[in-house]
CSV table of C-alpha atoms and ligand atoms in Angstrom, one decimal:
chain,number,residue,atom,x,y,z
A,1253,MET,CA,-22.5,-0.5,59.7
A,1254,ALA,CA,-18.8,-1.1,59.2
A,1255,PHE,CA,-17.3,-2.5,62.4
A,1256,ARG,CA,-13.9,-3.3,63.8
A,1257,THR,CA,-14.4,-5.4,66.9
A,1258,VAL,CA,-16.7,-8.4,67.2
A,1259,LEU,CA,-17.9,-9.8,70.5
A,1260,ILE,CA,-18.6,-13.5,70.3
A,1261,ALA,CA,-21.5,-14.3,72.5
A,1262,ASN,CA,-20.9,-18.0,72.7
A,1263,ARG,CA,-18.4,-20.7,73.7
A,1264,GLY,CA,-16.6,-23.8,72.5
A,1265,GLU,CA,-16.1,-24.8,68.9
A,1266,ILE,CA,-18.4,-22.2,67.4
A,1267,ALA,CA,-16.7,-19.4,69.3
A,1268,LEU,CA,-13.4,-20.6,67.9
A,1269,ARG,CA,-14.9,-20.9,64.4
A,1270,VAL,CA,-16.1,-17.3,64.6
A,1271,ILE,CA,-12.8,-16.0,65.9
A,1272,ARG,CA,-11.1,-17.6,62.9
A,1273,ALA,CA,-13.5,-15.9,60.5
A,1274,CYS,CA,-12.8,-12.6,62.2
A,1275,ARG,CA,-9.1,-13.2,61.7
A,1276,ALA,CA,-9.7,-13.9,58.0
A,1277,LEU,CA,-11.3,-10.4,57.8
A,1278,GLY,CA,-8.7,-8.6,59.9
A,1279,LEU,CA,-11.3,-7.9,62.6
A,1280,ARG,CA,-10.6,-7.8,66.4
A,1281,ALA,CA,-12.3,-10.7,68.1
A,1282,VAL,CA,-13.4,-10.6,71.8
A,1283,ALA,CA,-14.4,-13.8,73.4
A,1284,VAL,CA,-16.5,-14.3,76.5
A,1285,CYS,CA,-16.7,-17.1,79.1
A,1286,SER,CA,-18.6,-18.1,82.2
A,1287,GLU,CA,-16.7,-18.9,85.4
A,1288,ALA,CA,-16.8,-22.6,84.4
A,1289,ASP,CA,-15.0,-21.8,81.1
A,1290,ARG,CA,-12.1,-19.7,82.4
A,1291,GLY,CA,-9.6,-22.2,80.8
A,1292,GLY,CA,-11.5,-22.3,77.5
A,1293,THR,CA,-9.0,-22.6,74.6
A,1294,TRP,CA,-11.1,-20.2,72.4
A,1295,LEU,CA,-10.2,-17.4,74.9
A,1296,GLN,CA,-6.5,-17.6,74.0
A,1297,ALA,CA,-7.4,-17.5,70.3
A,1298,ALA,CA,-9.2,-14.2,70.7
A,1299,ASP,CA,-7.7,-10.7,71.0
A,1300,ASP,CA,-9.4,-10.2,74.3
A,1301,ALA,CA,-11.7,-12.1,76.7
A,1302,VAL,CA,-14.3,-11.1,79.2
A,1303,CYS,CA,-15.8,-13.2,82.0
A,1304,ILE,CA,-19.6,-12.6,81.9
A,1305,GLY,CA,-20.9,-14.5,84.9
A,1306,PRO,CA,-21.3,-17.8,86.8
A,1307,ALA,CA,-21.5,-21.3,85.3
A,1308,PRO,CA,-25.3,-21.6,84.7
A,1309,ALA,CA,-26.0,-20.4,81.2
A,1310,SER,CA,-29.0,-18.3,82.5
A,1311,ARG,CA,-26.5,-16.2,84.4
A,1312,SER,CA,-23.8,-15.9,81.7
A,1313,TYR,CA,-24.3,-17.0,78.0
A,1314,LEU,CA,-28.0,-16.2,78.2
A,1315,ASP,CA,-27.6,-13.0,80.2
A,1316,ILE,CA,-28.4,-10.2,77.8
A,1317,GLY,CA,-27.3,-7.4,80.2
A,1318,ALA,CA,-24.0,-9.1,80.9
A,1319,LEU,CA,-23.2,-9.6,77.2
A,1320,LEU,CA,-24.0,-5.9,76.4
A,1321,LEU,CA,-21.8,-4.8,79.2
A,1322,ALA,CA,-19.0,-7.0,78.0
A,1323,ALA,CA,-19.4,-5.5,74.5
A,1324,GLU,CA,-19.2,-2.0,75.9
A,1325,VAL,CA,-16.1,-2.8,78.1
A,1326,ALA,CA,-14.3,-4.5,75.2
A,1327,GLY,CA,-15.2,-1.7,72.8
A,1328,ALA,CA,-17.1,-4.1,70.5
A,1329,ASP,CA,-19.3,-2.7,67.8
A,1330,ALA,CA,-20.8,-6.0,66.6
A,1331,ILE,CA,-21.9,-9.2,68.2
A,1332,HIS,CA,-21.9,-12.7,66.7
A,1333,PRO,CA,-24.3,-15.0,68.5
A,1334,GLY,CA,-23.1,-18.3,67.1
A,1335,TYR,CA,-25.8,-21.0,67.5
A,1336,GLY,CA,-27.9,-22.0,70.5
A,1337,PHE,CA,-28.0,-19.7,73.5
A,1338,LEU,CA,-29.3,-16.3,72.3
A,1339,ALA,CA,-28.9,-16.9,68.6
A,1340,GLU,CA,-32.6,-16.9,67.7
A,1341,ASN,CA,-33.8,-14.6,70.5
A,1342,GLY,CA,-35.7,-11.6,69.2
A,1343,ASP,CA,-35.3,-9.7,72.5
A,1344,PHE,CA,-31.6,-10.1,72.3
A,1345,ALA,CA,-31.4,-9.0,68.7
A,1346,GLU,CA,-33.5,-5.9,69.6
A,1347,ALA,CA,-31.4,-5.1,72.7
A,1348,VAL,CA,-28.3,-5.3,70.5
A,1349,GLU,CA,-29.8,-3.0,67.9
A,1350,ARG,CA,-31.0,-0.6,70.6
A,1351,ALA,CA,-27.5,-0.4,72.0
A,1352,GLY,CA,-26.3,0.8,68.6
A,1353,LEU,CA,-24.4,-2.4,67.9
A,1354,THR,CA,-24.6,-4.7,64.8
A,1355,LEU,CA,-26.0,-8.1,65.4
A,1356,ILE,CA,-24.4,-10.5,62.9
A,1357,GLY,CA,-27.6,-12.1,61.8
A,1358,PRO,CA,-31.1,-11.1,60.5
A,1359,ALA,CA,-33.1,-8.1,61.8
A,1360,ALA,CA,-34.8,-8.6,65.2
A,1361,GLU,CA,-38.2,-8.5,63.5
A,1362,THR,CA,-37.2,-11.3,61.1
A,1363,ILE,CA,-35.9,-13.5,64.0
A,1364,ARG,CA,-39.3,-12.9,65.8
A,1365,LEU,CA,-41.3,-13.7,62.6
A,1366,MET,CA,-39.4,-16.9,62.0
A,1367,GLY,CA,-39.5,-17.8,65.7
A,1368,ASP,CA,-43.2,-18.0,65.5
A,1369,LYS,CA,-43.6,-21.2,63.4
A,1370,ILE,CA,-47.2,-20.4,62.5
A,1371,ARG,CA,-46.3,-17.0,61.1
A,1372,ALA,CA,-43.2,-18.4,59.5
A,1373,LYS,CA,-45.2,-21.0,57.6
A,1374,GLU,CA,-47.7,-18.4,56.5
A,1375,ALA,CA,-44.9,-16.2,55.2
A,1376,MET,CA,-43.3,-19.1,53.4
A,1377,ARG,CA,-46.5,-20.4,51.9
A,1378,ALA,CA,-47.2,-16.8,50.6
A,1379,ALA,CA,-43.6,-16.8,49.1
A,1380,GLY,CA,-44.2,-20.0,47.2
A,1381,VAL,CA,-42.3,-22.4,49.4
A,1382,PRO,CA,-44.0,-25.9,49.7
A,1383,CYS,CA,-45.2,-26.5,53.3
A,1384,VAL,CA,-46.3,-29.6,55.3
A,1385,PRO,CA,-50.1,-29.6,55.0
A,1386,GLY,CA,-51.9,-28.6,58.2
A,1387,SER,CA,-54.1,-26.1,60.0
A,1388,ASP,CA,-53.5,-22.7,58.5
A,1389,GLY,CA,-53.0,-20.4,61.5
A,1390,ALA,CA,-53.3,-21.1,65.2
A,1391,LEU,CA,-55.8,-23.7,66.6
A,1392,PRO,CA,-58.9,-22.2,68.0
A,1393,LEU,CA,-60.0,-23.1,71.6
A,1394,ASP,CA,-63.2,-24.8,70.4
A,1395,ALA,CA,-62.5,-28.6,70.6
A,1396,ALA,CA,-65.1,-29.4,67.9
A,1397,VAL,CA,-63.4,-27.1,65.4
A,1398,CYS,CA,-60.0,-28.6,66.2
A,1399,ALA,CA,-61.4,-32.1,65.6
A,1400,GLN,CA,-62.7,-30.9,62.2
A,1401,LEU,CA,-59.3,-29.4,61.3
A,1402,ALA,CA,-57.4,-32.5,62.3
A,1403,ALA,CA,-59.9,-34.7,60.3
A,1404,ARG,CA,-59.4,-32.5,57.3
A,1405,VAL,CA,-55.6,-32.8,57.5
A,1406,GLY,CA,-55.9,-36.5,58.0
A,1407,TYR,CA,-54.5,-38.7,60.8
A,1408,PRO,CA,-51.8,-39.2,61.9
A,1409,VAL,CA,-51.3,-35.5,62.7
A,1410,ILE,CA,-48.7,-33.7,64.9
A,1411,VAL,CA,-49.7,-31.0,67.3
A,1412,LYS,CA,-46.9,-28.4,67.5
A,1413,ALA,CA,-46.3,-25.2,69.5
A,1414,ALA,CA,-45.8,-22.0,67.5
A,1415,GLY,CA,-42.9,-21.1,69.8
A,1416,GLY,CA,-41.4,-24.6,70.0
A,1417,GLY,CA,-37.8,-25.5,69.5
A,1418,GLY,CA,-35.1,-28.0,70.2
A,1419,GLY,CA,-37.5,-30.9,69.5
A,1420,ARG,CA,-39.8,-29.9,72.3
A,1421,GLY,CA,-43.4,-28.8,72.2
A,1422,MET,CA,-44.9,-31.4,69.8
A,1423,ARG,CA,-47.0,-34.5,70.0
A,1424,VAL,CA,-48.0,-37.1,67.5
A,1425,VAL,CA,-51.8,-37.9,67.4
A,1426,ARG,CA,-52.8,-41.2,65.8
A,1427,GLY,CA,-56.6,-40.9,66.0
A,1428,PRO,CA,-59.4,-38.5,67.0
A,1429,ASP,CA,-59.8,-39.9,70.5
A,1430,GLU,CA,-56.2,-38.8,71.4
A,1431,LEU,CA,-56.6,-35.2,70.0
A,1432,ALA,CA,-58.1,-33.3,73.0
A,1433,THR,CA,-55.5,-34.6,75.5
A,1434,ALA,CA,-52.6,-33.9,73.1
A,1435,ILE,CA,-53.8,-30.4,72.6
A,1436,ALA,CA,-54.2,-29.8,76.3
A,1437,THR,CA,-50.7,-31.1,77.2
A,1438,THR,CA,-48.9,-29.4,74.4
A,1439,ARG,CA,-50.6,-26.1,75.2
A,1440,GLU,CA,-49.6,-26.4,78.9
A,1441,GLU,CA,-46.0,-27.1,77.8
A,1442,ALA,CA,-46.1,-24.2,75.3
A,1443,VAL,CA,-47.2,-21.7,77.9
A,1444,ARG,CA,-44.6,-23.0,80.4
A,1445,ALA,CA,-41.6,-23.4,78.1
A,1446,PHE,CA,-42.2,-20.9,75.4
A,1447,ALA,CA,-44.6,-18.3,76.9
A,1448,ASN,CA,-46.7,-18.6,73.8
A,1449,PRO,CA,-49.9,-20.7,74.0
A,1450,ASP,CA,-50.5,-20.9,70.2
A,1451,LEU,CA,-50.6,-24.4,68.7
A,1452,TYR,CA,-51.0,-25.7,65.1
A,1453,ILE,CA,-51.6,-29.0,63.5
A,1454,GLU,CA,-49.5,-30.6,60.7
A,1455,LYS,CA,-49.8,-33.9,58.8
A,1456,PHE,CA,-47.4,-36.3,60.6
A,1457,LEU,CA,-45.1,-37.8,58.0
A,1458,GLU,CA,-44.2,-41.4,58.8
A,1459,HIS,CA,-40.9,-41.9,57.0
A,1460,PRO,CA,-39.4,-38.5,55.9
A,1461,ARG,CA,-35.8,-37.5,55.4
A,1462,HIS,CA,-34.6,-34.2,56.8
A,1463,ILE,CA,-33.2,-32.0,54.0
A,1464,GLU,CA,-32.2,-28.4,54.4
A,1465,ILE,CA,-31.1,-25.5,52.2
A,1466,GLN,CA,-28.4,-23.1,53.2
A,1467,VAL,CA,-29.0,-19.5,52.2
A,1468,LEU,CA,-26.8,-16.4,52.3
A,1469,CYS,CA,-28.3,-12.9,51.7
A,1470,ASP,CA,-26.9,-9.4,51.7
A,1471,HIS,CA,-28.6,-6.1,52.5
A,1472,HIS,CA,-29.1,-5.2,48.9
A,1473,GLY,CA,-31.6,-7.8,47.8
A,1474,GLY,CA,-28.9,-10.4,46.9
A,1475,ALA,CA,-29.9,-13.9,47.9
A,1476,LEU,CA,-28.0,-17.1,47.2
A,1477,TRP,CA,-28.7,-20.8,48.0
A,1478,LEU,CA,-25.6,-22.8,48.7
A,1479,GLY,CA,-26.8,-26.4,48.1
A,1480,GLU,CA,-28.6,-28.7,50.4
A,1481,ARG,CA,-27.7,-30.9,53.4
A,1482,ASP,CA,-29.1,-34.2,54.5
A,1483,CYS,CA,-29.4,-34.3,58.3
A,1484,SER,CA,-31.6,-37.4,58.6
A,1485,VAL,CA,-29.3,-39.3,60.9
A,1486,GLN,CA,-30.9,-38.1,64.2
A,1487,ARG,CA,-31.5,-39.3,67.7
A,1488,ARG,CA,-34.1,-37.8,69.9
A,1489,HIS,CA,-34.6,-35.1,67.2
A,1490,GLN,CA,-30.9,-34.2,67.5
A,1491,LYS,CA,-28.7,-34.4,64.4
A,1492,VAL,CA,-25.8,-36.8,64.7
A,1493,ILE,CA,-24.3,-37.1,61.1
A,1494,GLU,CA,-24.9,-34.6,58.3
A,1495,GLU,CA,-23.8,-34.6,54.6
A,1496,ALA,CA,-23.9,-32.7,51.4
A,1497,PRO,CA,-25.3,-33.3,48.8
A,1498,ALA,CA,-28.3,-35.4,49.8
A,1499,PRO,CA,-27.9,-38.9,48.2
A,1500,GLY,CA,-30.4,-39.9,45.5
A,1501,ILE,CA,-32.4,-36.7,45.1
A,1502,PRO,CA,-32.6,-35.4,41.5
A,1503,ARG,CA,-30.4,-32.3,41.2
A,1504,ALA,CA,-33.1,-30.5,39.2
A,1505,GLN,CA,-35.6,-30.9,42.1
A,1506,ILE,CA,-33.0,-29.5,44.6
A,1507,ALA,CA,-32.3,-26.6,42.3
A,1508,GLU,CA,-35.9,-25.7,42.0
A,1509,LEU,CA,-36.3,-25.8,45.8
A,1510,GLY,CA,-33.1,-23.7,46.3
A,1511,GLU,CA,-34.4,-21.1,43.9
A,1512,ARG,CA,-37.7,-20.9,45.8
A,1513,CYS,CA,-35.8,-20.4,49.1
A,1514,ALA,CA,-33.7,-17.6,47.6
A,1515,ALA,CA,-36.9,-16.0,46.2
A,1516,ALA,CA,-38.6,-16.3,49.6
A,1517,CYS,CA,-35.5,-14.6,51.1
A,1518,ARG,CA,-35.9,-11.7,48.7
A,1519,ALA,CA,-39.6,-11.5,49.3
A,1520,ILE,CA,-39.2,-11.2,53.1
A,1521,GLY,CA,-36.0,-9.1,53.0
A,1522,TYR,CA,-34.0,-11.8,54.7
A,1523,ARG,CA,-30.4,-10.8,55.6
A,1524,GLY,CA,-27.4,-12.9,56.6
A,1525,ALA,CA,-27.0,-16.7,56.7
A,1526,GLY,CA,-30.0,-18.9,57.3
A,1527,THR,CA,-31.4,-22.4,56.8
A,1528,PHE,CA,-34.7,-23.6,55.4
A,1529,GLU,CA,-35.6,-27.0,56.9
A,1530,PHE,CA,-37.7,-29.5,54.9
A,1531,LEU,CA,-39.1,-33.0,55.3
A,1532,TYR,CA,-38.7,-35.0,52.2
A,1533,GLU,CA,-41.1,-38.0,51.7
A,1534,ASP,CA,-42.3,-39.8,48.6
A,1535,GLY,CA,-40.4,-37.4,46.3
A,1536,THR,CA,-41.9,-34.2,47.8
A,1537,PHE,CA,-40.4,-31.5,49.9
A,1538,ALA,CA,-42.4,-29.9,52.8
A,1539,PHE,CA,-41.1,-26.8,54.7
A,1540,ILE,CA,-41.1,-27.1,58.5
A,1541,GLU,CA,-39.0,-24.1,59.8
A,1542,ILE,CA,-36.3,-21.6,59.2
A,1543,ASN,CA,-33.2,-21.3,61.4
A,1544,THR,CA,-32.1,-17.6,61.4
A,1545,ARG,CA,-28.5,-18.3,62.4
A,1546,ILE,CA,-25.4,-20.2,61.5
A,1547,GLN,CA,-25.8,-24.0,62.0
A,1548,VAL,CA,-23.5,-26.6,63.5
A,1549,GLU,CA,-23.4,-28.4,60.1
A,1550,HIS,CA,-22.6,-25.4,57.9
A,1551,THR,CA,-19.2,-27.0,57.6
A,1552,VAL,CA,-20.3,-29.6,55.0
A,1553,THR,CA,-21.6,-26.9,52.8
A,1554,GLU,CA,-18.2,-25.0,53.2
A,1555,GLU,CA,-16.4,-28.2,52.1
A,1556,THR,CA,-18.6,-28.7,49.0
A,1557,THR,CA,-18.8,-25.0,47.9
A,1558,GLY,CA,-15.3,-23.9,49.0
A,1559,LEU,CA,-16.9,-20.9,50.7
A,1560,ASP,CA,-16.1,-19.6,54.2
A,1561,ILE,CA,-19.8,-19.1,55.2
A,1562,VAL,CA,-19.0,-17.4,58.6
A,1563,ARG,CA,-16.7,-14.9,56.9
A,1564,GLU,CA,-19.4,-14.2,54.3
A,1565,GLN,CA,-22.0,-13.9,57.1
A,1566,ILE,CA,-19.8,-11.2,58.8
A,1567,ARG,CA,-19.2,-9.4,55.6
A,1568,VAL,CA,-22.8,-9.1,54.7
A,1569,ALA,CA,-23.6,-7.9,58.2
A,1570,MET,CA,-21.2,-5.0,57.4
A,1571,GLY,CA,-23.4,-4.0,54.6
A,1572,GLU,CA,-21.1,-5.4,51.9
A,1573,PRO,CA,-22.7,-7.0,48.9
A,1574,LEU,CA,-22.4,-10.7,48.0
A,1575,LEU,CA,-19.4,-11.3,45.8
A,1576,LEU,CA,-20.9,-14.2,44.0
A,1577,SER,CA,-23.8,-14.7,41.8
A,1578,GLN,CA,-25.8,-18.0,41.9
A,1579,ARG,CA,-24.0,-19.2,38.8
A,1580,ASP,CA,-20.7,-19.0,40.7
A,1581,VAL,CA,-21.9,-21.3,43.4
A,1582,VAL,CA,-20.6,-24.7,42.5
A,1583,CYS,CA,-21.0,-27.7,44.7
A,1584,ARG,CA,-18.2,-30.2,44.2
A,1585,GLY,CA,-17.8,-33.7,45.5
A,1586,HIS,CA,-19.2,-34.8,48.8
A,1587,ALA,CA,-18.7,-34.0,52.5
A,1588,ILE,CA,-19.8,-35.7,55.7
A,1589,GLU,CA,-19.8,-34.4,59.3
A,1590,CYS,CA,-19.8,-36.5,62.5
A,1591,ARG,CA,-20.7,-34.7,65.7
A,1592,ILE,CA,-18.3,-35.8,68.4
A,1593,ASN,CA,-20.1,-35.4,71.7
A,1594,ALA,CA,-18.8,-36.0,75.3
A,1595,GLU,CA,-21.2,-38.9,75.9
A,1596,HIS,CA,-20.9,-42.4,77.4
A,1597,GLY,CA,-20.9,-45.0,74.6
A,1598,PHE,CA,-24.2,-45.6,72.9
A,1599,SER,CA,-26.3,-44.3,75.8
A,1600,GLY,CA,-26.2,-40.6,74.9
A,1601,ARG,CA,-25.6,-39.8,78.6
A,1602,PRO,CA,-23.2,-36.8,79.0
A,1603,SER,CA,-19.6,-37.4,80.0
A,1604,PRO,CA,-18.2,-34.2,81.4
A,1605,GLY,CA,-14.8,-33.9,82.9
A,1606,ARG,CA,-11.2,-33.1,82.2
A,1607,VAL,CA,-9.6,-34.2,78.9
A,1608,ILE,CA,-6.3,-35.8,79.7
A,1609,ARG,CA,-5.3,-36.8,76.2
A,1610,TRP,CA,-6.6,-35.3,72.9
A,1611,HIS,CA,-5.2,-36.3,69.5
A,1612,ALA,CA,-7.3,-35.0,66.5
A,1613,PRO,CA,-7.1,-36.8,63.2
A,1614,GLY,CA,-5.7,-35.1,60.1
A,1615,GLY,CA,-4.7,-35.7,56.5
A,1616,PRO,CA,-6.2,-35.0,53.1
A,1617,GLY,CA,-10.0,-34.3,53.2
A,1618,ILE,CA,-10.2,-34.3,56.9
A,1619,ARG,CA,-11.2,-31.2,58.9
A,1620,VAL,CA,-11.6,-31.0,62.6
A,1621,ASP,CA,-13.4,-28.0,64.2
A,1622,SER,CA,-12.9,-28.3,67.9
A,1623,HIS,CA,-11.9,-26.4,71.0
A,1624,MET,CA,-10.4,-29.5,72.7
A,1625,ALA,CA,-6.8,-29.9,73.9
A,1626,PRO,CA,-5.1,-31.9,76.6
A,1627,GLY,CA,-6.2,-30.4,79.9
A,1628,ALA,CA,-9.4,-28.9,78.5
A,1629,GLU,CA,-12.4,-29.0,80.8
A,1630,VAL,CA,-15.8,-30.2,79.5
A,1631,PRO,CA,-18.2,-28.6,82.0
A,1632,PRO,CA,-21.5,-30.3,82.8
A,1633,HIS,CA,-23.5,-27.1,82.2
A,1634,TYR,CA,-23.6,-26.9,78.4
A,1635,ASP,CA,-24.2,-28.8,75.2
A,1636,SER,CA,-22.0,-31.9,74.9
A,1637,LEU,CA,-20.7,-31.2,71.4
A,1638,ILE,CA,-16.9,-31.0,71.6
A,1639,ALA,CA,-15.7,-31.5,68.0
A,1640,LYS,CA,-16.9,-31.9,64.5
A,1641,ILE,CA,-15.0,-34.2,62.2
A,1642,VAL,CA,-15.7,-33.3,58.5
A,1643,THR,CA,-14.4,-35.4,55.7
A,1644,SER,CA,-14.6,-34.4,52.0
A,1645,GLY,CA,-13.8,-36.1,48.8
A,1646,THR,CA,-14.8,-36.7,45.3
A,1647,ASP,CA,-17.7,-39.0,46.3
A,1648,ARG,CA,-19.6,-40.3,49.2
A,1649,ALA,CA,-17.7,-43.6,49.5
A,1650,GLN,CA,-14.4,-41.7,49.8
A,1651,CYS,CA,-15.9,-39.5,52.6
A,1652,ILE,CA,-17.1,-42.6,54.5
A,1653,ALA,CA,-13.7,-44.2,54.1
A,1654,ARG,CA,-11.9,-41.1,55.3
A,1655,MET,CA,-14.3,-40.8,58.2
A,1656,LYS,CA,-13.6,-44.3,59.3
A,1657,ALA,CA,-9.9,-43.6,59.2
A,1658,ALA,CA,-10.3,-40.3,61.0
A,1659,LEU,CA,-12.3,-41.9,63.8
A,1660,ALA,CA,-9.7,-44.6,64.2
A,1661,GLU,CA,-7.0,-41.9,64.6
A,1662,LEU,CA,-9.0,-39.8,67.1
A,1663,GLN,CA,-7.7,-40.4,70.6
A,1664,VAL,CA,-9.5,-39.0,73.7
A,1665,GLU,CA,-8.8,-39.9,77.3
A,1666,GLY,CA,-10.4,-38.5,80.5
A,1667,ILE,CA,-13.9,-38.3,79.0
A,1668,ASP,CA,-16.0,-40.6,76.9
A,1669,VAL,CA,-17.0,-39.7,73.3
A,1670,ASN,CA,-19.6,-41.1,70.9
A,1671,ALA,CA,-17.0,-42.3,68.4
A,1672,GLU,CA,-18.4,-45.9,68.6
A,1673,LEU,CA,-21.9,-44.7,67.7
A,1674,HIS,CA,-20.5,-43.1,64.5
A,1675,ARG,CA,-18.5,-46.2,63.6
A,1676,PHE,CA,-21.7,-48.3,64.1
A,1677,VAL,CA,-23.5,-46.1,61.6
A,1678,LEU,CA,-20.6,-45.8,59.1
A,1679,GLU,CA,-20.4,-49.6,59.0
A,1680,ASP,CA,-24.1,-50.2,58.5
A,1681,GLU,CA,-25.2,-51.3,55.0
A,1682,THR,CA,-28.4,-49.2,55.1
A,1683,PHE,CA,-26.4,-46.0,55.8
A,1684,GLU,CA,-23.8,-46.9,53.2
A,1685,LYS,CA,-26.6,-47.1,50.5
A,1686,GLY,CA,-27.6,-43.5,51.5
A,1687,GLY,CA,-31.0,-41.9,51.8
A,1688,VAL,CA,-32.0,-43.0,55.3
A,1689,THR,CA,-35.1,-41.5,57.0
A,1690,ILE,CA,-35.1,-39.6,60.3
A,1691,HIS,CA,-36.1,-42.8,62.2
A,1692,TYR,CA,-33.3,-44.8,60.9
A,1693,LEU,CA,-30.8,-44.4,63.7
A,1694,GLU,CA,-33.3,-45.1,66.6
A,1695,GLN,CA,-34.7,-48.1,64.8
A,1696,ARG,CA,-31.2,-49.4,64.1
A,1697,LEU,CA,-30.1,-48.9,67.7
A,1698,ARG,CA,-33.3,-50.7,68.9
A,1699,ARG,CA,-32.6,-53.7,66.7
A,1700,PHE,CA,-29.0,-53.8,67.9
A,1701,ALA,CA,-30.1,-53.6,71.6
A,1702,GLU,CA,-32.7,-56.4,71.0
A,1703,ALA,CA,-30.2,-58.6,69.3
A,1704,ASN,CA,-27.7,-58.1,72.1
A,1705,THR,CA,-30.2,-58.9,74.9
A,1706,GLY,CA,-31.3,-61.9,72.8
A,1707,ALA,CA,-27.7,-63.2,72.7
A,1708,GLN,CA,-27.2,-62.8,76.4
A,1709,SER,CA,-30.4,-64.6,77.4
B,1294,LIG,P1,-37.6,-27.8,66.4
B,1294,LIG,O1,-37.6,-26.4,66.2
B,1294,LIG,O2,-38.0,-28.2,67.8
B,1294,LIG,O3,-36.3,-28.5,65.9
B,1294,LIG,P2,-39.0,-28.8,64.0
B,1294,LIG,O4,-40.3,-28.3,63.5
B,1294,LIG,O5,-37.8,-28.4,63.2
B,1294,LIG,O6,-38.8,-28.4,65.5
B,1294,LIG,O7,-39.1,-30.4,64.0
B,1294,LIG,C1,-38.1,-31.1,64.6
B,1294,LIG,C2,-38.1,-32.6,64.1
B,1294,LIG,O8,-39.4,-33.2,64.5
B,1294,LIG,C3,-38.0,-32.7,62.6
B,1294,LIG,O9,-36.6,-32.8,62.2
B,1294,LIG,C4,-38.7,-34.1,62.4
B,1294,LIG,O10,-37.8,-35.1,62.9
B,1294,LIG,C5,-39.8,-34.0,63.4
B,1294,LIG,N1,-41.0,-33.4,62.8
B,1294,LIG,C6,-41.5,-32.2,62.8
B,1294,LIG,N2,-42.6,-32.0,62.1
B,1294,LIG,C7,-43.0,-33.2,61.6
B,1294,LIG,C8,-44.0,-33.7,60.8
B,1294,LIG,N3,-45.0,-32.9,60.3
B,1294,LIG,N4,-44.0,-35.1,60.5
B,1294,LIG,C9,-43.0,-35.9,60.9
B,1294,LIG,N5,-42.0,-35.5,61.7
B,1294,LIG,C10,-41.9,-34.2,62.1
C-alpha cells in the first residue's frame, strides 16, 4: 500500500492543496489539466504534469480512462480525487483499485453504499446515528402506499432521489394533493440525472441549521472525529461561509454526536477522511448524508485542530495508523471560511476570464488557499470557486474582524468576485449573533432586493 507518486485527479485550489500535502510527506506529485487549464498555476507546483483532454470536464477531469492512462504514463501508484468530479464515483474507485493503484479515499464499496442515500441512512440508523424521520427504504410504486407513508411522516415532506447530489433531485411537498406529481417529476429527474429511479421521503425541516462532523479513520479500526462545522450560510443549497465551532450548540451534545459518528465509522469499516452531514433544528440533530471525500471547508477544522487533514488522509491511505487518540484532538479558538467565487456581484452569475491583478490578503490568522495569480485564466467550464479565505482567532468576533480586514485587502481585476456578498453577510447583525438557519442568506438577500426596489420606486 505504500506509494511514492500521487496523481491528483483534479484542478484549481484543491489540486494545489493536495500537492502541498504530498510535499509535506516527501511524495512525488503529478498534476493533470485539461486543454483549457494549460496555464494552471498548480501545474508548476507539481513535480510533473499531464494534459488529459479537451476543456469539457466529461472529456478530461471526468474521463476515467484518460486519468488511468495519465497515472500509468507518470508512474503514479496512488490517485487523490480531491472533491467534485470523480471524488464520489464508485466506478472510478473500482477502476483505480482494479488497475492496482491506491485511491486516497474509502473503498469503492463504501463510496457506493454512501452514494445511495437510502442505503446510507439505513446503515447509519443501524449504527446508532440519529436520522431525519422518513420512509424507511425506497418508495413503492403504489401511489396509495406512498400517500400513507407521507401522512405517517407528516407534512411538509421532502421527496428525495437515492442517487441525488449537488442539491438536485429533491422536492418539497406541502400537502397530500401535491405528492403524486412531486414523486413523478423527481423520479423522472432521478432516472435521467442519476440513473437510479429509487426515491424516499423525509420530514421537511422548516428552519434547520447545517452542521457537519469531520471524521478521519485508518485501516486498523481507528476512527476520530475532529469537531464540527456550521455550514448554514448557503445559497441555492451551495455553501458560502463555513465556520468551526458551531455557535451556541452545547459542547456535550456535539461530543456525543461526534462519538456516534466515530462509532458508526468503526461499524462500517470506514477508511480515510469523511463528513457526516446533519440538519439541526429545535435542539436535535438529524443525519442527511455522508460525503466520502475531503470537503472544500476542511480548512476551518485544520485551523481549529492544528491538523493537516489532507496529509493525514494520504498517510492513512498508505496503511499507516492514526497518530492521535481522540483525547489528543483539541479544538482551539474559532475559524471562518469565505468562499471566493468568480461571480458578478450579488447575482451569482459566473464571471470567467483572465485575472489581470491578484493581491491576496495576509497577516496573523489569515490563510488563503488559492491557485490565482496575475495572468491566471478562470475558464467558463468548471466550478467558480477560485479562493478560500480562512481566518482564525481566539473567538468568533476576532475571526469576523480579521475576515473584514482580509476582504478589504483582497484585490482582483479582470474578473468579478463575490467579495461584496461576503461583506454584506459579515456586517449583518443576525449573522454576527451566530446560529443562522440554512434559509438565512436567501431571505436576507430577498429583503435587501425588496428594500432597494422600494427605494427606487
Ligand atoms: P445533496 O447531496 O444534493 O447535497 P443533501 O441531502 O445533502 O443533498 O441536502 C442538501 C440540502 O438540502 C441540505 O443542506 C438542506 O439545505 C436541504 N435539505 C435536505 N434534506 C432536507 C430536509 N429533510 N429538510 C429540510 N431541508 C433539507
